Amino acid sequence: MIRRGALVRPPLLTAAVLALSVAACSAPTAGSPPPASTRTGTPQPGPAELRRLADGLDLAPRTRQVLHEAESALVRECMAEKGFASFHEPLSLEAARATEENRTRELSGDDVDRARREAFGADRPQTRATDTGRREAAYLATLSPARRDAWVRALHGDPAQRMVEVEVPGVGTLRAPTDGCFASARTGLYGDYEKWVRADAFVTSRYLPVNEAVRKQPAYVRATQRWSACMRANGHHFADPGAAARSAGATGNGPAAVRLAVSSAVCDRQTGRSRTHRELFRRQTLQWVREHHAEALDFTVLNRQAAGRATALTTAR
């Protein structure tokens, strides 16, 4: 069962959050329902439509920021109507861009200049306790136990509420609330809330099945073996870049980590490992869109409509 906190986390902070939350749920069961695109008989898209949908699976940082701000505003209004305050961490454009860079970092292991600047990214800023969290904790401390329970119900909904359940093949089951101010805000923003939950769950967790498929490709295995041989020739014994990054983790982005990261990036560039990875990732993403066309289309349409509503909402304030 997913943790309650994972269900109500703002959806645009990081794709990895949702992917990890979904993975933490129950494992897929035998006889799981086929993708919506198969169930509904949606016509299969042509190559141009596949590419268009694949290109739209990653929201632009500014779009992420606008949607995040609009959702936060709607939650605040909903909570105020119920007699409570609510607290939400702002999402800066820098943070939105960093989210995208972190998500695709594995595809750019041949970036030597970045390796010199950041090593493997071990010290990249992560989400930390902030003034927003401290203000929320201070506010809750002023409430009686009964009022704190009412605050939680107002925000997350009644514990006995009906949940939206989405089975993501190969990943797990996502459960999202249908009650409370988070659900209300997302309904106002996305329109068809249950369709959005399904589409968002599929799209934001796609990295797991896509990367799993990539790693099984002979071309990927050969490219990684070439990288490993190059590293051995330079005195480093690692099976893949992930092992090298984990080895450097204890030293963060210190001199030793930088030297190892640069060696990894140079070998990557020489052997074409990331170039191969990017091409295979592109192909497998297109295959994923082909198999989950309905979800990819819903994600694109609902987020485009929500961005329009969010822009109007933030402009009106």
Short mmCIF file of C-alpha atoms in Angstrom, two decimals:
data_model
loop_
_atom_site.label_atom_id
_atom_site.label_comp_id
_atom_site.label_asym_id
_atom_site.label_seq_id
_atom_site.Cartn_x
_atom_site.Cartn_y
_atom_site.Cartn_z
CA MET A 1 0.00 0.00 0.00
CA ILE A 2 1.32 3.40 -0.88
CA ARG A 3 2.07 5.80 1.94
CA ARG A 4 -0.50 8.56 2.36
CA GLY A 5 2.20 11.20 1.97
CA ALA A 6 3.22 9.78 -1.38
CA LEU A 7 -0.32 10.12 -2.66
CA VAL A 8 -0.66 13.84 -2.01
CA ARG A 9 2.79 15.02 -2.96
CA PRO A 10 2.53 17.72 -5.68
CA PRO A 11 2.79 15.76 -8.94
CA LEU A 12 5.19 18.05 -10.77
CA LEU A 13 8.18 18.08 -8.45
CA THR A 14 9.83 15.03 -9.95
CA ALA A 15 8.88 12.13 -12.07
CA ALA A 16 11.02 9.87 -9.97
CA VAL A 17 8.79 10.51 -6.95
CA LEU A 18 5.76 9.06 -8.67
CA ALA A 19 7.74 6.26 -10.24
CA LEU A 20 9.06 5.23 -6.83
CA SER A 21 5.65 5.62 -5.24
CA VAL A 22 4.06 3.37 -7.84
CA ALA A 23 6.83 0.80 -7.48
CA ALA A 24 6.24 0.72 -3.74
CA CYS A 25 2.67 -0.49 -4.23
CA SER A 26 1.46 -3.99 -4.76
CA ALA A 27 3.17 -5.98 -7.47
CA PRO A 28 1.36 -6.52 -10.77
CA THR A 29 -1.06 -9.42 -10.66
CA ALA A 30 -1.54 -12.17 -13.19
CA GLY A 31 -4.15 -11.26 -15.76
CA SER A 32 -3.65 -7.50 -15.35
CA PRO A 33 -5.90 -5.50 -17.68
CA PRO A 34 -4.36 -4.59 -21.03
CA PRO A 35 -3.38 -0.98 -21.77
CA ALA A 36 -6.24 1.45 -22.27
CA SER A 37 -5.26 1.87 -25.91
CA THR A 38 -5.93 -1.86 -26.42
CA ARG A 39 -9.12 -1.98 -24.34
CA THR A 40 -10.75 1.02 -26.03
CA GLY A 41 -9.79 0.07 -29.56
CA THR A 42 -8.01 3.38 -30.15
CA PRO A 43 -6.59 3.39 -33.70
CA GLN A 44 -2.87 2.77 -33.73
CA PRO A 45 -0.91 5.98 -34.39
CA GLY A 46 1.39 6.43 -37.36
CA PRO A 47 5.13 7.18 -37.06
CA ALA A 48 4.68 10.98 -37.05
CA GLU A 49 2.01 10.80 -34.32
CA LEU A 50 4.22 8.47 -32.27
CA ARG A 51 7.11 10.93 -32.44
CA ARG A 52 4.87 13.86 -31.56
CA LEU A 53 3.46 12.11 -28.52
CA ALA A 54 6.89 10.86 -27.41
CA ASP A 55 8.26 14.41 -27.61
CA GLY A 56 5.41 15.65 -25.41
CA LEU A 57 5.92 13.22 -22.53
CA ASP A 58 8.34 15.56 -20.75
CA LEU A 59 6.70 18.83 -19.74
CA ALA A 60 8.71 22.02 -20.22
CA PRO A 61 10.10 23.45 -16.94
CA ARG A 62 7.94 26.57 -17.26
CA THR A 63 4.83 24.44 -17.76
CA ARG A 64 5.71 22.40 -14.68
CA GLN A 65 6.14 25.59 -12.69
CA VAL A 66 2.83 27.09 -13.85
CA LEU A 67 0.90 23.90 -13.09
CA HIS A 68 2.54 23.59 -9.68
CA GLU A 69 1.70 27.18 -8.75
CA ALA A 70 -1.89 26.83 -9.95
CA GLU A 71 -2.44 23.60 -8.04
CA SER A 72 -1.00 25.16 -4.88
CA ALA A 73 -3.33 28.17 -5.24
CA LEU A 74 -6.37 25.91 -5.67
CA VAL A 75 -5.42 23.85 -2.61
CA ARG A 76 -4.96 27.01 -0.53
CA GLU A 77 -8.41 28.28 -1.56
CA CYS A 78 -10.03 24.93 -0.80
CA MET A 79 -8.38 24.69 2.61
CA ALA A 80 -9.28 28.29 3.45
CA GLU A 81 -12.93 27.54 2.70
CA LYS A 82 -12.69 24.73 5.26
CA GLY A 83 -11.13 27.08 7.83
CA PHE A 84 -7.52 25.91 7.53
CA ALA A 85 -4.19 27.17 6.24
CA SER A 86 -2.05 25.13 3.89
CA PHE A 87 1.62 25.34 2.97
CA HIS A 88 3.30 24.51 -0.32
CA GLU A 89 6.89 24.70 -1.46
CA PRO A 90 7.37 27.00 -4.46
CA LEU A 91 8.81 25.37 -7.57
CA SER A 92 11.47 27.55 -9.19
CA LEU A 93 12.39 27.28 -12.85
CA GLU A 94 15.86 26.21 -11.73
CA ALA A 95 14.40 23.36 -9.69
CA ALA A 96 12.14 22.32 -12.56
CA ARG A 97 15.11 22.28 -14.95
CA ALA A 98 17.20 20.31 -12.43
CA THR A 99 14.43 17.72 -12.23
CA GLU A 100 14.56 17.22 -15.98
CA GLU A 101 18.38 17.06 -16.00
CA ASN A 102 18.41 14.48 -13.22
CA ARG A 103 15.83 12.38 -15.02
CA THR A 104 17.85 12.24 -18.23
CA ARG A 105 21.32 12.28 -16.70
CA GLU A 106 21.89 8.60 -17.42
CA LEU A 107 21.53 9.34 -21.13
CA SER A 108 24.38 11.86 -21.19
CA GLY A 109 27.28 10.02 -19.59
CA ASP A 110 29.51 11.32 -22.39
CA ASP A 111 29.30 14.95 -21.20
CA VAL A 112 32.96 15.49 -20.22
CA ASP A 113 32.53 19.15 -19.32
CA ARG A 114 29.70 18.37 -16.90
CA ALA A 115 31.76 15.57 -15.35
CA ARG A 116 34.50 18.14 -14.65
CA ARG A 117 31.97 20.48 -13.04
CA GLU A 118 29.79 18.04 -11.14
CA ALA A 119 31.50 14.64 -11.10
CA PHE A 120 28.61 12.14 -11.06
CA GLY A 121 26.23 14.68 -9.57
CA ALA A 122 26.48 13.19 -6.09
CA ASP A 123 26.32 16.61 -4.46
CA ARG A 124 23.51 17.95 -6.57
CA PRO A 125 21.04 19.86 -4.34
CA GLN A 126 18.23 17.64 -3.11
CA THR A 127 14.89 18.46 -1.55
CA ARG A 128 15.50 19.56 2.05
CA ALA A 129 13.48 20.77 5.00
CA THR A 130 12.56 24.39 4.25
CA ASP A 131 10.83 27.35 5.82
CA THR A 132 7.60 26.06 4.29
CA GLY A 133 7.88 22.77 6.18
CA ARG A 134 8.80 24.53 9.38
CA ARG A 135 5.86 26.93 9.06
CA GLU A 136 3.49 24.02 8.47
CA ALA A 137 4.83 22.20 11.54
CA ALA A 138 4.49 25.36 13.66
CA TYR A 139 0.91 25.84 12.44
CA LEU A 140 -0.09 22.25 13.18
CA ALA A 141 1.40 22.57 16.65
CA THR A 142 -1.17 25.29 17.41
CA LEU A 143 -4.10 22.99 16.58
CA SER A 144 -5.79 20.63 18.98
CA PRO A 145 -5.56 16.89 18.15
CA ALA A 146 -9.12 16.97 16.84
CA ARG A 147 -8.39 19.98 14.62
CA ARG A 148 -5.20 18.37 13.31
CA ASP A 149 -7.20 15.30 12.32
CA ALA A 150 -9.73 17.56 10.61
CA TRP A 151 -6.87 19.34 8.79
CA VAL A 152 -5.56 16.02 7.47
CA ARG A 153 -9.04 14.98 6.32
CA ALA A 154 -9.62 18.33 4.64
CA LEU A 155 -6.37 18.02 2.72
CA HIS A 156 -6.25 14.29 1.96
CA GLY A 157 -9.88 13.21 2.27
CA ASP A 158 -11.63 10.75 4.53
CA PRO A 159 -9.67 7.53 5.18
CA ALA A 160 -12.71 5.52 4.04
CA GLN A 161 -12.99 7.34 0.71
CA ARG A 162 -13.08 5.61 -2.65
CA MET A 163 -9.63 5.54 -4.22
CA VAL A 164 -8.65 5.75 -7.86
CA GLU A 165 -6.63 2.59 -8.58
CA VAL A 166 -4.34 2.40 -11.58
CA GLU A 167 -2.56 -0.81 -12.51
CA VAL A 168 0.65 0.04 -14.37
CA PRO A 169 1.91 -3.12 -16.13
CA GLY A 170 5.41 -4.05 -15.02
CA VAL A 171 5.41 -1.43 -12.26
CA GLY A 172 2.59 -1.83 -9.75
CA THR A 173 -0.65 -0.27 -8.54
CA LEU A 174 -1.11 3.43 -7.83
CA ARG A 175 -3.89 4.50 -5.47
CA ALA A 176 -4.95 8.14 -5.43
CA PRO A 177 -7.63 9.82 -3.29
CA THR A 178 -10.89 11.08 -4.72
CA ASP A 179 -11.70 13.28 -1.70
CA GLY A 180 -9.96 16.23 -0.06
CA CYS A 181 -8.46 19.46 -1.31
CA PHE A 182 -5.68 17.86 -3.32
CA ALA A 183 -8.18 15.84 -5.35
CA SER A 184 -10.46 18.87 -5.64
CA ALA A 185 -7.61 21.08 -6.88
CA ARG A 186 -6.50 18.55 -9.46
CA THR A 187 -10.07 18.09 -10.67
CA GLY A 188 -10.34 21.85 -11.16
CA LEU A 189 -7.00 21.95 -12.94
CA TYR A 190 -7.12 18.82 -15.11
CA GLY A 191 -10.87 18.38 -15.59
CA ASP A 192 -11.15 14.59 -15.81
CA TYR A 193 -9.27 13.78 -12.61
CA GLU A 194 -9.41 9.99 -12.86
CA LYS A 195 -8.25 10.02 -16.48
CA TRP A 196 -5.39 12.35 -15.50
CA VAL A 197 -4.34 10.10 -12.59
CA ARG A 198 -4.11 7.14 -14.94
CA ALA A 199 -2.26 9.03 -17.67
CA ASP A 200 0.15 10.65 -15.21
CA ALA A 201 0.88 7.33 -13.50
CA PHE A 202 1.71 5.65 -16.81
CA VAL A 203 3.80 8.48 -18.25
CA THR A 204 5.82 9.37 -15.17
CA SER A 205 6.67 5.73 -14.45
CA ARG A 206 7.60 4.84 -18.02
CA TYR A 207 11.35 5.13 -17.33
CA LEU A 208 11.28 1.84 -15.44
CA PRO A 209 9.95 -0.38 -18.27
CA VAL A 210 11.70 1.65 -20.99
CA ASN A 211 15.12 1.42 -19.35
CA GLU A 212 14.57 -2.24 -18.52
CA ALA A 213 13.91 -2.92 -22.19
CA VAL A 214 16.97 -0.88 -23.21
CA ARG A 215 19.28 -2.81 -20.90
CA LYS A 216 18.23 -6.09 -22.52
CA GLN A 217 19.29 -4.92 -25.98
CA PRO A 218 22.50 -6.57 -27.30
CA ALA A 219 23.73 -3.21 -28.62
CA TYR A 220 23.46 -1.71 -25.13
CA VAL A 221 25.28 -4.67 -23.56
CA ARG A 222 28.11 -4.44 -26.11
CA ALA A 223 28.47 -0.68 -25.67
CA THR A 224 28.67 -1.07 -21.89
CA GLN A 225 31.28 -3.79 -22.27
CA ARG A 226 33.35 -1.48 -24.49
CA TRP A 227 33.09 1.23 -21.84
CA SER A 228 34.19 -1.22 -19.11
CA ALA A 229 37.21 -2.33 -21.16
CA CYS A 230 38.20 1.31 -21.73
CA MET A 231 37.96 2.00 -18.00
CA ARG A 232 40.09 -1.08 -17.19
CA ALA A 233 42.76 0.23 -19.53
CA ASN A 234 42.82 3.36 -17.35
CA GLY A 235 43.05 1.40 -14.11
CA HIS A 236 39.35 1.45 -13.14
CA HIS A 237 37.44 -1.80 -12.77
CA PHE A 238 33.69 -1.24 -13.08
CA ALA A 239 31.00 -3.14 -14.96
CA ASP A 240 29.02 -0.02 -15.82
CA PRO A 241 28.87 3.74 -15.09
CA GLY A 242 26.38 3.18 -12.29
CA ALA A 243 28.95 1.14 -10.38
CA ALA A 244 31.53 3.88 -10.91
CA ALA A 245 29.08 6.52 -9.65
CA ARG A 246 28.26 4.46 -6.56
CA SER A 247 31.96 4.03 -5.87
CA ALA A 248 32.45 7.80 -6.03
CA GLY A 249 29.38 8.50 -3.93
CA ALA A 250 31.23 8.69 -0.62
CA THR A 251 33.50 11.47 -1.91
CA GLY A 252 30.70 13.50 -3.48
CA ASN A 253 32.17 15.80 -6.09
CA GLY A 254 35.67 15.98 -4.60
CA PRO A 255 38.85 15.69 -6.70
CA ALA A 256 38.90 11.86 -6.72
CA ALA A 257 35.24 11.69 -7.79
CA VAL A 258 35.83 14.28 -10.51
CA ARG A 259 38.79 12.34 -11.91
CA LEU A 260 36.75 9.12 -11.99
CA ALA A 261 33.75 10.87 -13.56
CA VAL A 262 35.91 12.45 -16.25
CA SER A 263 37.52 9.07 -17.04
CA SER A 264 34.05 7.57 -17.29
CA ALA A 265 32.81 10.35 -19.59
CA VAL A 266 35.89 10.15 -21.83
CA CYS A 267 35.51 6.38 -22.18
CA ASP A 268 31.81 6.85 -22.79
CA ARG A 269 32.50 9.28 -25.62
CA GLN A 270 35.19 7.07 -27.13
CA THR A 271 33.07 3.92 -27.07
CA GLY A 272 29.76 5.55 -28.01
CA ARG A 273 27.99 4.10 -24.99
CA SER A 274 25.63 7.01 -24.26
CA ARG A 275 25.08 7.61 -27.96
CA THR A 276 23.90 4.01 -28.21
CA HIS A 277 21.82 4.42 -25.05
CA ARG A 278 20.08 7.53 -26.37
CA GLU A 279 19.15 5.87 -29.64
CA LEU A 280 17.83 2.74 -27.93
CA PHE A 281 15.97 4.85 -25.38
CA ARG A 282 14.33 6.78 -28.21
CA ARG A 283 13.26 3.56 -29.94
CA GLN A 284 11.91 1.98 -26.77
CA THR A 285 10.04 5.16 -25.87
CA LEU A 286 8.34 5.06 -29.26
CA GLN A 287 7.47 1.43 -28.60
CA TRP A 288 6.09 2.39 -25.18
CA VAL A 289 3.93 5.10 -26.77
CA ARG A 290 2.70 2.58 -29.34
CA GLU A 291 1.63 0.21 -26.54
CA HIS A 292 0.16 2.97 -24.35
CA HIS A 293 -1.12 5.37 -26.96
CA ALA A 294 -4.32 6.28 -25.06
CA GLU A 295 -2.42 7.21 -21.89
CA ALA A 296 0.19 9.21 -23.80
CA LEU A 297 -2.53 11.08 -25.69
CA ASP A 298 -4.54 11.77 -22.52
CA PHE A 299 -1.40 13.03 -20.78
CA THR A 300 -0.66 15.43 -23.64
CA VAL A 301 -4.21 16.74 -24.00
CA LEU A 302 -5.03 17.05 -20.28
CA ASN A 303 -1.76 18.82 -19.44
CA ARG A 304 -2.19 21.22 -22.38
CA GLN A 305 -5.70 22.07 -21.21
CA ALA A 306 -4.53 22.38 -17.60
CA ALA A 307 -1.70 24.72 -18.62
CA GLY A 308 -4.29 27.00 -20.23
CA ARG A 309 -6.43 26.98 -17.09
CA ALA A 310 -3.36 27.51 -14.89
CA THR A 311 -2.17 30.48 -16.93
CA ALA A 312 -5.61 32.05 -16.70
CA LEU A 313 -5.73 31.35 -12.97
CA THR A 314 -2.32 32.84 -12.18
CA THR A 315 -2.93 35.83 -14.48
CA ALA A 316 -6.20 36.61 -12.66
CA ARG A 317 -4.42 36.82 -9.30
#
